[in-house]
Tab-separated table of C-alpha atoms and ligand atoms in Angstrom:
chain	number	residue	atom	x	y	z
A	1	MET	CA	40.837	56.647	44.121
A	2	ALA	CA	42.365	54.513	46.846
A	3	CYS	CA	40.558	51.574	48.386
A	4	GLU	CA	40.064	53.367	51.674
A	5	GLN	CA	38.029	56.075	50.035
A	6	TRP	CA	35.884	53.546	48.237
A	7	ARG	CA	35.210	51.601	51.410
A	8	SER	CA	33.194	54.440	52.887
A	9	GLN	CA	30.975	54.389	49.821
A	10	LEU	CA	30.308	50.692	49.492
A	11	ASP	CA	27.039	50.840	51.415
A	12	THR	CA	25.847	53.797	49.376
A	13	TYR	CA	26.817	51.788	46.316
A	14	LEU	CA	24.751	48.826	47.509
A	15	ASP	CA	21.869	51.165	48.324
A	16	GLY	CA	21.963	52.167	44.655
A	17	GLU	CA	22.432	55.794	45.621
A	18	LEU	CA	25.804	56.593	44.085
A	19	SER	CA	25.825	58.817	41.037
A	20	ALA	CA	25.937	56.944	37.744
A	21	GLU	CA	29.490	58.081	37.201
A	22	SER	CA	30.747	56.962	40.629
A	23	MET	CA	28.869	53.732	40.103
A	24	ARG	CA	30.780	53.054	36.886
A	25	THR	CA	34.137	53.957	38.410
A	26	LEU	CA	33.498	51.784	41.438
A	27	ASP	CA	32.324	48.907	39.258
A	28	ALA	CA	35.596	49.141	37.380
A	29	HIS	CA	37.571	49.234	40.616
A	30	LEU	CA	35.772	46.179	41.993
A	31	ARG	CA	36.691	44.166	38.922
A	32	THR	CA	40.363	44.669	39.733
A	33	CYS	CA	40.351	44.729	43.529
A	34	PRO	CA	39.700	41.466	45.407
A	35	ASP	CA	39.814	43.219	48.794
A	36	CYS	CA	37.016	45.649	48.032
A	37	THR	CA	35.054	42.874	46.328
A	38	ALA	CA	35.326	40.732	49.439
A	39	ASP	CA	34.161	43.690	51.469
A	40	VAL	CA	31.157	44.175	49.196
A	41	LEU	CA	30.245	40.510	49.432
A	42	SER	CA	30.398	40.533	53.192
A	43	ARG	CA	28.197	43.621	53.290
A	44	VAL	CA	25.731	41.970	50.949
A	45	GLN	CA	25.607	38.984	53.263
A	46	LEU	CA	25.032	41.124	56.331
A	47	ARG	CA	22.284	42.962	54.502
A	48	ARG	CA	20.569	39.757	53.618
A	49	SER	CA	20.633	38.756	57.250
A	50	VAL	CA	19.387	42.170	58.342
A	51	LYS	CA	16.563	41.931	55.846
A	52	ALA	CA	15.619	38.478	57.124
A	53	ALA	CA	15.884	39.483	60.776
A	54	GLY	CA	14.168	42.794	60.067
A	55	THR	CA	10.989	41.195	58.759
A	56	ARG	CA	10.448	38.968	61.782
A	57	PHE	CA	7.185	40.482	63.013
A	58	ARG	CA	3.885	39.458	61.481
A	59	PRO	CA	0.473	40.810	62.387
A	60	SER	CA	-1.840	38.231	63.928
A	61	SER	CA	-4.864	37.218	61.896
A	62	GLU	CA	-7.163	38.583	64.637
A	63	PHE	CA	-5.510	41.955	64.378
A	64	ARG	CA	-5.694	41.877	60.609
A	65	SER	CA	-9.448	41.319	60.640
A	66	LYS	CA	-9.856	43.965	63.332
A	67	VAL	CA	-8.219	46.602	61.133
A	68	GLN	CA	-10.054	45.282	58.116
A	69	LYS	CA	-13.311	45.896	59.963
A	70	GLN	CA	-12.118	49.328	61.018
A	71	ILE	CA	-11.473	50.441	57.459
A	72	GLY	CA	-14.324	48.321	56.107
A	73	THR	CA	-16.822	50.808	57.467
A	74	LYS	CA	-15.405	53.250	54.970
A	75	ARG	CA	-15.140	50.827	52.149
A	76	ARG	CA	-14.804	53.343	49.346
A	77	TRP	CA	-12.004	55.081	51.163
A	78	SER	CA	-10.193	51.909	51.939
A	79	TRP	CA	-10.392	50.775	48.341
A	80	ASN	CA	-8.955	54.094	47.243
A	81	LEU	CA	-6.374	53.987	49.960
A	82	GLY	CA	-5.375	50.477	49.005
A	83	TRP	CA	-5.343	51.457	45.403
A	84	THR	CA	-3.202	54.493	45.999
A	85	LEU	CA	-0.855	52.392	48.058
A	86	ALA	CA	-0.652	49.865	45.265
A	87	THR	CA	0.091	52.475	42.639
A	88	ALA	CA	2.559	54.092	45.013
A	89	THR	CA	4.362	50.792	45.343
A	90	LEU	CA	4.373	50.400	41.612
A	91	ALA	CA	5.703	53.920	41.222
A	92	ILE	CA	8.513	53.101	43.615
A	93	LEU	CA	9.333	49.969	41.665
A	94	LEU	CA	9.336	51.881	38.415
A	95	LEU	CA	11.449	54.601	39.916
A	96	ALA	CA	13.853	52.050	41.344
A	97	SER	CA	14.220	50.439	37.960
A	98	GLY	CA	15.039	53.781	36.439
A	99	ILE	CA	11.845	54.180	34.476
A	100	ASN	CA	10.404	57.643	34.456
A	101	ASN	CA	7.803	57.820	37.148
A	102	TYR	CA	4.561	58.162	35.276
A	103	PHE	CA	2.233	57.442	38.151
A	104	ALA	CA	3.639	60.134	40.368
A	105	LYS	CA	2.267	62.625	37.881
A	106	GLN	CA	-1.143	61.003	37.707
A	107	GLY	CA	-3.921	62.703	39.549
A	108	LEU	CA	-5.530	61.059	42.495
A	109	ARG	CA	-8.847	61.598	40.715
A	110	GLU	CA	-7.726	59.327	37.953
A	111	GLN	CA	-6.678	56.678	40.416
A	112	GLN	CA	-10.056	56.871	42.120
A	113	LEU	CA	-11.838	56.369	38.817
A	114	TYR	CA	-9.643	53.441	37.953
A	115	SER	CA	-10.307	51.968	41.357
A	116	GLU	CA	-14.041	52.257	40.753
A	117	LEU	CA	-13.722	50.626	37.356
A	118	ALA	CA	-11.589	47.892	38.913
A	119	ASP	CA	-14.329	47.496	41.490
A	120	LEU	CA	-16.954	47.098	38.770
A	121	HIS	CA	-14.775	44.711	36.809
A	122	VAL	CA	-14.016	42.467	39.775
A	123	ALA	CA	-17.526	42.608	41.238
A	124	THR	CA	-19.133	41.812	37.887
A	125	LEU	CA	-16.927	38.861	37.096
A	126	GLY	CA	-17.286	37.556	40.629
A	127	SER	CA	-21.079	37.664	40.596
A	128	ALA	CA	-23.315	34.725	39.729
A	129	ASN	CA	-24.748	36.488	36.675
A	130	PRO	CA	-22.007	38.687	35.298
A	131	VAL	CA	-23.961	39.864	32.289
A	132	ASP	CA	-27.577	40.848	31.749
A	133	VAL	CA	-27.499	40.181	28.051
A	134	LEU	CA	-25.702	36.954	27.358
A	135	SER	CA	-24.699	36.874	23.753
A	136	SER	CA	-21.660	36.697	21.549
A	137	ASP	CA	-23.579	38.408	18.786
A	138	ARG	CA	-22.974	42.128	18.634
A	139	HIS	CA	-26.229	42.505	16.730
A	140	THR	CA	-28.058	41.233	19.805
A	141	VAL	CA	-26.005	43.084	22.371
A	142	LYS	CA	-26.120	46.528	20.816
A	143	PRO	CA	-29.923	46.857	20.556
A	144	TRP	CA	-30.320	45.484	24.081
A	145	PHE	CA	-28.789	48.684	25.418
A	146	GLN	CA	-31.296	50.878	23.564
A	147	GLY	CA	-33.425	52.862	25.989
A	148	LYS	CA	-31.256	51.739	28.889
A	149	ILE	CA	-28.397	54.141	28.294
A	150	PRO	CA	-28.460	57.639	26.757
A	151	PHE	CA	-26.263	56.893	23.722
A	152	THR	CA	-25.506	54.275	21.091
A	153	PHE	CA	-22.240	52.758	20.037
A	154	ASN	CA	-20.803	50.331	17.508
A	155	LEU	CA	-19.111	47.063	18.307
A	156	PRO	CA	-16.475	45.376	16.164
A	157	GLU	CA	-16.713	42.222	14.096
A	158	LEU	CA	-14.638	39.576	15.883
A	159	GLN	CA	-14.670	36.746	13.388
A	160	ASN	CA	-10.959	36.795	12.598
A	161	SER	CA	-9.737	37.634	16.079
A	162	GLU	CA	-9.031	35.718	19.280
A	163	PHE	CA	-11.641	37.712	21.163
A	164	THR	CA	-15.143	36.581	22.055
A	165	LEU	CA	-17.949	38.799	23.251
A	166	LEU	CA	-19.584	37.285	26.335
A	167	GLY	CA	-22.267	39.876	26.856
A	168	GLY	CA	-23.035	43.160	28.527
A	169	ARG	CA	-24.764	45.008	31.298
A	170	VAL	CA	-25.568	48.555	32.261
A	171	ALA	CA	-22.900	50.049	34.518
A	172	TYR	CA	-23.173	53.033	36.794
A	173	LEU	CA	-20.232	55.271	37.506
A	174	GLU	CA	-20.844	58.251	39.728
A	175	GLN	CA	-24.486	58.814	38.786
A	176	SER	CA	-24.104	58.274	35.060
A	177	SER	CA	-24.994	55.149	33.169
A	178	GLY	CA	-22.969	53.489	30.490
A	179	ALA	CA	-22.273	50.171	28.829
A	180	HIS	CA	-20.142	47.478	30.364
A	181	LEU	CA	-19.157	44.767	27.903
A	182	ILE	CA	-17.270	41.630	28.752
A	183	TYR	CA	-14.924	40.058	26.267
A	184	GLN	CA	-12.866	36.958	26.613
A	185	VAL	CA	-9.467	36.072	25.269
A	186	ARG	CA	-7.747	32.810	26.252
A	187	LYS	CA	-9.691	32.479	29.530
A	188	HIS	CA	-9.015	36.089	30.472
A	189	GLU	CA	-11.953	38.417	30.809
A	190	ILE	CA	-11.674	41.974	29.630
A	191	SER	CA	-14.085	44.728	30.578
A	192	VAL	CA	-14.914	47.431	28.096
A	193	PHE	CA	-16.610	50.469	29.588
A	194	ILE	CA	-18.309	53.027	27.388
A	195	PHE	CA	-19.612	56.257	28.918
A	196	PRO	CA	-20.424	59.688	27.526
A	197	ASP	CA	-17.181	61.655	27.600
A	198	THR	CA	-18.955	64.487	29.396
A	199	THR	CA	-19.404	62.501	32.630
A	200	ALA	CA	-16.987	61.795	35.475
A	201	ILE	CA	-15.051	59.367	33.337
A	202	ALA	CA	-13.829	62.227	31.139
A	203	SER	CA	-11.115	62.981	33.689
A	204	LEU	CA	-9.350	59.813	32.662
A	205	GLY	CA	-6.556	60.826	30.378
A	206	ASP	CA	-5.999	59.259	27.009
A	207	SER	CA	-3.575	56.413	26.964
A	208	SER	CA	-3.401	54.908	23.544
A	209	LYS	CA	-0.785	52.516	24.831
A	210	ALA	CA	-2.004	49.999	27.338
A	211	ARG	CA	-0.469	50.658	30.707
A	212	GLN	CA	-0.566	48.947	34.005
A	213	GLN	CA	-2.852	49.889	36.887
A	214	GLN	CA	-2.275	47.567	39.807
A	215	THR	CA	-2.487	44.078	38.298
A	216	PHE	CA	-4.575	45.253	35.368
A	217	ASN	CA	-3.708	46.612	32.003
A	218	VAL	CA	-5.731	49.572	30.871
A	219	ALA	CA	-6.289	51.627	27.747
A	220	SER	CA	-8.524	54.681	27.575
A	221	TRP	CA	-9.519	57.012	24.772
A	222	ALA	CA	-12.324	59.305	23.663
A	223	GLN	CA	-14.078	58.862	20.350
A	224	GLY	CA	-17.287	60.372	18.965
A	225	GLY	CA	-18.186	61.959	22.300
A	226	LEU	CA	-17.792	58.656	24.128
A	227	ARG	CA	-15.031	57.501	26.399
A	228	TYR	CA	-13.835	53.930	26.094
A	229	VAL	CA	-11.902	52.181	28.824
A	230	VAL	CA	-10.527	48.703	28.197
A	231	PHE	CA	-9.580	46.930	31.357
A	232	GLY	CA	-8.356	43.444	32.158
A	233	ASP	CA	-5.828	41.159	33.779
A	234	THR	CA	-4.517	40.068	30.408
A	235	SER	CA	-1.419	41.248	28.539
A	236	ALA	CA	-0.936	44.806	27.362
A	237	ASP	CA	-0.819	43.382	23.872
A	238	ASP	CA	-4.329	41.910	24.157
A	239	ILE	CA	-5.653	45.193	25.518
A	240	GLN	CA	-4.095	47.004	22.565
A	241	LYS	CA	-5.566	44.606	20.018
A	242	LEU	CA	-9.073	44.803	21.418
A	243	SER	CA	-8.732	48.588	21.619
A	244	SER	CA	-7.860	48.843	17.924
A	245	LEU	CA	-10.816	46.652	17.012
A	246	LEU	CA	-13.136	48.882	19.033
A	247	LYS	CA	-11.611	52.020	17.566
A	248	SER	CA	-12.136	50.922	13.996
A	249	ALA	CA	-15.731	49.906	14.755
A	250	GLY	CA	-16.319	53.273	16.384
A	251	HIS	CA	-15.276	54.983	13.180
A	252	ALA	CA	-17.724	53.025	11.054
B	1	MET	CA	-6.290	44.852	52.730
B	2	CYS	CA	-3.748	47.472	51.905
B	3	VAL	CA	-0.494	46.245	50.454
B	4	PHE	CA	1.571	47.880	53.181
B	5	PHE	CA	-0.282	46.390	56.103
B	6	ASP	CA	2.241	43.661	56.937
B	7	GLN	CA	5.226	45.946	56.440
B	8	LEU	CA	3.666	48.746	58.451
B	9	TYR	CA	2.962	46.334	61.259
B	10	ASN	CA	6.498	44.962	61.157
B	11	PHE	CA	7.950	48.466	61.288
B	12	ALA	CA	5.601	49.439	64.127
B	13	HIS	CA	6.662	46.382	66.106
B	14	TRP	CA	10.329	47.257	65.671
B	15	LEU	CA	9.666	50.782	66.876
B	16	ALA	CA	7.426	49.959	69.808
B	17	GLN	CA	9.184	46.705	70.683
B	18	ASN	CA	6.029	44.989	71.772
B	19	ARG	CA	2.951	43.569	70.101
B	20	ASP	CA	0.185	45.435	71.904
B	21	GLU	CA	1.709	48.803	71.272
B	22	ALA	CA	2.529	47.913	67.673
B	23	GLU	CA	-1.133	47.053	67.101
B	24	ASP	CA	-2.269	50.324	68.662
B	25	LEU	CA	0.186	52.197	66.472
B	26	VAL	CA	-0.985	50.577	63.249
B	27	GLN	CA	-4.636	51.085	64.117
B	28	GLU	CA	-4.106	54.719	64.906
B	29	THR	CA	-2.105	55.162	61.725
B	30	TYR	CA	-4.948	53.796	59.611
B	31	ALA	CA	-7.484	55.902	61.451
B	32	LYS	CA	-5.395	59.010	60.860
B	33	ALA	CA	-4.712	58.121	57.237
B	34	LEU	CA	-8.403	57.567	56.498
B	35	ARG	CA	-9.340	60.799	58.210
B	36	GLY	CA	-6.580	62.764	56.520
B	37	PHE	CA	-6.792	61.104	53.134
B	38	SER	CA	-8.127	64.230	51.463
B	39	SER	CA	-5.166	66.186	52.832
B	40	TYR	CA	-2.743	63.837	51.155
B	41	GLN	CA	-0.901	65.846	48.494
B	42	GLN	CA	-1.094	64.112	45.162
B	43	GLY	CA	2.225	63.609	43.478
B	44	THR	CA	3.994	63.214	46.806
B	45	ASN	CA	5.152	59.863	48.023
B	46	PHE	CA	2.241	57.964	49.469
B	47	ARG	CA	4.251	55.300	51.242
B	48	ALA	CA	6.413	57.933	52.925
B	49	TRP	CA	3.206	59.678	53.989
B	50	MET	CA	1.867	56.534	55.678
B	51	TYR	CA	5.147	55.763	57.408
B	52	ARG	CA	5.431	59.361	58.526
B	53	ILE	CA	2.026	59.161	60.199
B	54	LEU	CA	3.048	55.929	61.909
B	55	ARG	CA	6.383	57.295	63.036
B	56	ASN	CA	4.947	60.568	64.353
B	57	THR	CA	2.310	58.620	66.225
B	58	PHE	CA	5.054	56.547	67.786
B	59	LEU	CA	7.298	59.468	68.673
B	60	THR	CA	4.486	61.207	70.522
B	61	SER	CA	3.465	58.048	72.384
B	62	ARG	CA	4.762	57.349	75.868
B	63	THR	CA	7.119	54.643	74.690
B	64	GLY	CA	8.314	56.851	71.860
B	65	LEU	CA	9.031	59.792	74.099
B	66	LYS	CA	10.933	57.557	76.466
B	67	ALA	CA	12.922	55.973	73.639
B	68	THR	CA	14.043	59.327	72.274
B	69	GLN	CA	14.744	60.824	75.680
B	70	THR	CA	16.898	58.042	77.036
B	71	VAL	CA	19.049	57.953	73.937
B	72	PRO	CA	20.102	61.489	73.068
B	73	LEU	CA	20.896	61.688	69.392
B	74	GLU	CA	24.429	62.799	68.763
B	75	ASN	CA	24.796	65.741	66.479
B	76	ASP	CA	24.763	63.773	63.271
B	77	GLU	CA	23.886	66.741	61.123
B	78	ASP	CA	27.558	67.716	61.032
B	79	GLY	CA	30.767	65.833	60.573
B	80	PRO	CA	31.888	64.149	57.416
B	81	ILE	CA	30.569	60.679	56.847
B	82	LEU	CA	34.129	59.526	56.300
B	83	ALA	CA	34.820	60.116	59.970
B	84	VAL	CA	32.590	57.228	60.870
B	85	ALA	CA	33.624	55.005	58.005
B	86	ASP	CA	34.116	51.439	59.007
B	87	THR	CA	37.832	50.772	58.930
B	88	GLN	CA	37.737	47.244	60.201
B	89	THR	CA	37.479	44.631	57.537
B	90	PRO	CA	34.076	43.090	57.954
B	91	GLU	CA	34.831	39.580	56.733
B	92	ALA	CA	34.648	38.434	60.339
B	93	ILE	CA	30.954	39.194	60.355
B	94	LEU	CA	29.392	36.099	58.950
B	95	ILE	CA	25.836	35.717	59.996
B	96	ASP	CA	24.072	32.473	59.354
B	97	ARG	CA	20.664	31.206	60.323
B	98	SER	CA	21.925	29.891	63.638
B	99	ASN	CA	22.759	33.306	64.992
B	100	GLN	CA	19.837	35.153	63.487
B	101	ALA	CA	18.697	35.826	67.049
B	102	LEU	CA	21.970	37.584	67.696
B	103	LEU	CA	21.363	39.937	64.820
B	104	GLU	CA	17.792	40.542	65.898
B	105	SER	CA	18.912	41.655	69.325
B	106	ALA	CA	21.657	43.809	67.784
B	107	ILE	CA	19.021	45.645	65.719
B	108	ASP	CA	16.715	45.834	68.712
B	109	GLU	CA	19.396	47.449	70.853
B	110	LEU	CA	20.183	50.184	68.328
B	111	PRO	CA	19.018	53.660	69.377
B	112	VAL	CA	15.623	54.270	67.865
B	113	HIS	CA	16.857	56.860	65.316
B	114	TYR	CA	19.441	54.420	64.011
B	115	ARG	CA	17.054	51.498	64.086
B	116	GLU	CA	14.444	53.286	62.028
B	117	VAL	CA	16.750	54.466	59.220
B	118	LEU	CA	18.360	51.052	58.994
B	119	LEU	CA	14.988	49.320	58.730
B	120	LEU	CA	13.564	51.849	56.280
B	121	CYS	CA	16.619	51.407	54.076
B	122	GLU	CA	17.363	47.709	54.300
B	123	VAL	CA	13.999	46.165	55.075
B	124	GLU	CA	11.573	48.594	53.432
B	125	GLU	CA	14.126	49.313	50.713
B	126	MET	CA	13.239	52.972	50.602
B	127	SER	CA	15.419	55.384	48.681
B	128	TYR	CA	17.296	58.064	50.637
B	129	GLN	CA	14.782	60.574	49.318
B	130	GLU	CA	11.870	58.548	50.655
B	131	ILE	CA	13.534	58.089	54.021
B	132	ALA	CA	14.169	61.830	54.136
B	133	GLU	CA	10.457	62.440	53.465
B	134	THR	CA	9.414	59.876	56.032
B	135	ILE	CA	11.521	61.118	58.912
B	136	ALA	CA	11.498	64.758	57.777
B	137	VAL	CA	15.251	65.421	57.691
B	138	PRO	CA	17.586	66.407	54.823
B	139	ILE	CA	19.120	63.641	52.698
B	140	GLY	CA	22.571	64.390	54.116
B	141	THR	CA	21.287	63.586	57.575
B	142	VAL	CA	19.758	60.361	56.310
B	143	MET	CA	23.138	59.378	54.892
B	144	SER	CA	25.146	60.139	57.988
B	145	ARG	CA	22.598	58.547	60.298
B	146	LEU	CA	22.506	55.451	58.136
B	147	SER	CA	26.266	55.262	58.067
B	148	ARG	CA	26.453	55.552	61.857
B	149	ALA	CA	23.694	53.006	62.260
B	150	ARG	CA	25.639	50.503	60.178
B	151	VAL	CA	28.862	51.079	62.057
B	152	ALA	CA	26.997	50.634	65.344
B	153	LEU	CA	25.316	47.466	64.094
B	154	ARG	CA	28.577	45.935	62.928
B	155	ALA	CA	30.307	46.788	66.186
B	156	SER	CA	27.494	45.275	68.166
B	157	VAL	CA	27.392	42.109	66.061
B	158	ARG	CA	31.137	41.703	66.351
B	159	GLN	CA	30.968	42.069	70.089
B	160	LYS	CA	28.164	39.572	70.385
B	161	LEU	CA	29.975	37.087	68.179
B	162	GLN	CA	33.069	37.310	70.352
B	163	ARG	CA	30.999	36.619	73.432
B	164	THR	CA	29.499	33.459	71.985
C	301	ZN	ZN1	39.877	48.301	46.491
């Protein structure tokens, strides 16, 4: 194709919207054509300037707090809204990077549940007394829950792992009670939620692989009638490791 | 605060072209979004949904109505995109920090339908599909409008550079 025909497509090319095949052909052309390459560079420069000029307006801090107050009266909604926006952004990023858009297929219900768990996680760690039973000994923590929640569970031996149990508390998620355990790995706290798999939490799908929800990594699975959700701002790898430990203890 | 707040505000300010109206727009958008949250269709693009609310709010406002009335949109649904392809070599357009203001006014002077697609594409970095969802037109229209917007922007920048 002649240069002239390519020229009309350079912006589409820079927008990343050409078909993969046209993209390859144009790439090849650019390697051999200094004129078109110069054109591309100049367009890139103009874009950069447009982007800089185009982001000139910032909301004032007064206005920000005004809107914050406005949506603050519906805190649950705003959290969900913010959460959905965050996952939407992530979905766009994933889509843009060519990864199959997983989040687009996720139900809003699931996102709401994750947002509530995120809420619990953040609120608990931010509070003065994050745990009600402060112990690294699973033999102390497990019996503490007896009579407080309607089920029992097993916790793993951590002696040869990097994880430490910090303690636990009773958590409430949409009218049902469950266990909220806090683990630590290299200064990162991880929440483990255990609820009967018949309650609201059951609508969380299984994800044996840790995946990202906002800035957190999450794994979720059902085992022995209970649903486990492992949640934290640590690496997917850590979430996986702790999940396997919990799974093997659950089997015992 | 929602992750889009700053961007939404920026976009609103570009549409309304003044701070007070931009603030009203954003506030109304949030109010509508919160009220209509349950009507949001899962699986559809959430960002496009928010921007669509903002844009529709603007277009039905007094300023919005005036902006669309005074600048009749040419029939950009037809006509090959090639027809508006930029034939001039653009190496003359070198924008640096010192004439940032020049570029800002060039964007500001674009007809609102050109301004919005350009900003959605280059500032918000939306895909054509997302832009199509946001402004409720077919992708082909997004492409031709975007192409015309860029030609208009270049022409305007060139003109302004010559004048300086
Ligand atoms: Zn060429």
